[in-house]
Short mmCIF file of N, CA and C in Angstrom, two decimals:
data_model
loop_
_atom_site.label_atom_id
_atom_site.label_comp_id
_atom_site.label_asym_id
_atom_site.label_seq_id
_atom_site.Cartn_x
_atom_site.Cartn_y
_atom_site.Cartn_z
N UNK A 17 -114.05 -176.07 -98.15
CA UNK A 17 -114.97 -174.80 -97.77
C UNK A 17 -113.72 -173.86 -96.72
N UNK A 18 -114.21 -172.75 -96.45
CA UNK A 18 -113.22 -171.76 -95.87
C UNK A 18 -113.65 -171.68 -94.54
N UNK A 19 -112.89 -170.93 -93.83
CA UNK A 19 -112.59 -170.37 -92.05
C UNK A 19 -114.25 -170.13 -92.21
N UNK A 20 -114.76 -168.81 -92.82
CA UNK A 20 -116.38 -168.61 -92.43
C UNK A 20 -116.98 -168.98 -92.51
N UNK A 21 -116.96 -170.48 -93.96
CA UNK A 21 -118.04 -171.39 -94.16
C UNK A 21 -118.39 -171.77 -92.72
N UNK A 22 -117.36 -172.71 -92.36
CA UNK A 22 -117.02 -172.96 -91.27
C UNK A 22 -117.66 -172.79 -89.81
N UNK A 23 -117.28 -171.16 -89.52
CA UNK A 23 -117.62 -170.33 -88.81
C UNK A 23 -119.43 -170.03 -88.75
N UNK A 24 -119.83 -169.92 -90.45
CA UNK A 24 -121.27 -169.51 -90.32
C UNK A 24 -122.40 -170.64 -89.69
N UNK A 25 -121.75 -172.30 -90.15
CA UNK A 25 -122.13 -173.44 -89.83
C UNK A 25 -122.00 -173.70 -88.56
N UNK A 26 -121.34 -173.53 -87.88
CA UNK A 26 -121.07 -173.46 -86.14
C UNK A 26 -121.88 -172.68 -85.22
N UNK A 27 -122.28 -171.49 -86.20
CA UNK A 27 -122.61 -170.57 -85.20
C UNK A 27 -124.73 -171.09 -85.89
N UNK A 28 -124.94 -171.56 -87.16
CA UNK A 28 -126.18 -171.96 -87.23
C UNK A 28 -126.36 -173.29 -85.88
N UNK A 29 -125.66 -173.99 -86.27
CA UNK A 29 -126.26 -175.12 -85.29
C UNK A 29 -126.27 -175.03 -84.16
N UNK A 30 -125.15 -173.65 -83.34
CA UNK A 30 -125.38 -173.34 -82.02
C UNK A 30 -126.39 -172.91 -81.85
N UNK A 31 -127.43 -171.74 -82.82
CA UNK A 31 -128.35 -170.87 -82.58
C UNK A 31 -129.39 -172.10 -83.06
N UNK A 32 -129.53 -173.02 -83.27
CA UNK A 32 -130.87 -174.17 -83.32
C UNK A 32 -130.38 -175.13 -82.13
N UNK A 33 -129.39 -175.77 -82.14
CA UNK A 33 -129.37 -175.99 -80.44
C UNK A 33 -129.97 -175.67 -79.15
N UNK A 34 -129.28 -173.95 -79.51
CA UNK A 34 -130.12 -173.00 -78.06
C UNK A 34 -131.62 -173.24 -78.28
N UNK A 35 -132.06 -172.93 -79.37
CA UNK A 35 -133.51 -172.81 -79.73
C UNK A 35 -134.24 -173.93 -79.27
N UNK A 36 -133.98 -175.24 -79.25
CA UNK A 36 -134.40 -176.27 -79.09
C UNK A 36 -134.53 -176.34 -77.55
N UNK A 37 -132.76 -176.68 -77.08
CA UNK A 37 -132.97 -176.92 -75.39
C UNK A 37 -133.52 -175.72 -74.44
N UNK A 38 -133.47 -174.51 -74.97
CA UNK A 38 -133.71 -173.45 -74.13
C UNK A 38 -134.39 -172.00 -75.30
N UNK A 39 -136.06 -172.78 -75.62
CA UNK A 39 -137.16 -172.30 -76.01
C UNK A 39 -136.98 -170.70 -75.04
N UNK A 40 -137.15 -169.89 -76.06
CA UNK A 40 -137.87 -168.11 -75.66
C UNK A 40 -138.87 -167.66 -76.56
N UNK A 41 -139.60 -167.95 -76.28
CA UNK A 41 -140.82 -167.54 -77.70
C UNK A 41 -142.36 -168.30 -77.38
N UNK A 42 -143.10 -167.40 -77.91
CA UNK A 42 -144.37 -168.08 -78.20
C UNK A 42 -144.41 -169.48 -78.01
N UNK A 43 -143.67 -170.51 -78.53
CA UNK A 43 -143.80 -171.82 -78.57
C UNK A 43 -142.81 -172.44 -77.36
N UNK A 44 -142.42 -171.80 -76.36
CA UNK A 44 -142.02 -172.22 -74.65
C UNK A 44 -143.14 -173.21 -74.26
N UNK A 45 -142.58 -174.08 -74.04
CA UNK A 45 -143.33 -174.85 -73.30
C UNK A 45 -144.14 -174.74 -72.24
N UNK A 46 -143.58 -173.24 -71.35
CA UNK A 46 -143.91 -172.58 -70.09
C UNK A 46 -145.50 -172.04 -70.68
#
């Protein structure tokens, strides 16, 4: 894997984690 692939994986995981722990949208439990 190249550094670009690793960076993309980190970004995707970060976005997924944020979407799970900080839901902002129609699916928000608020």
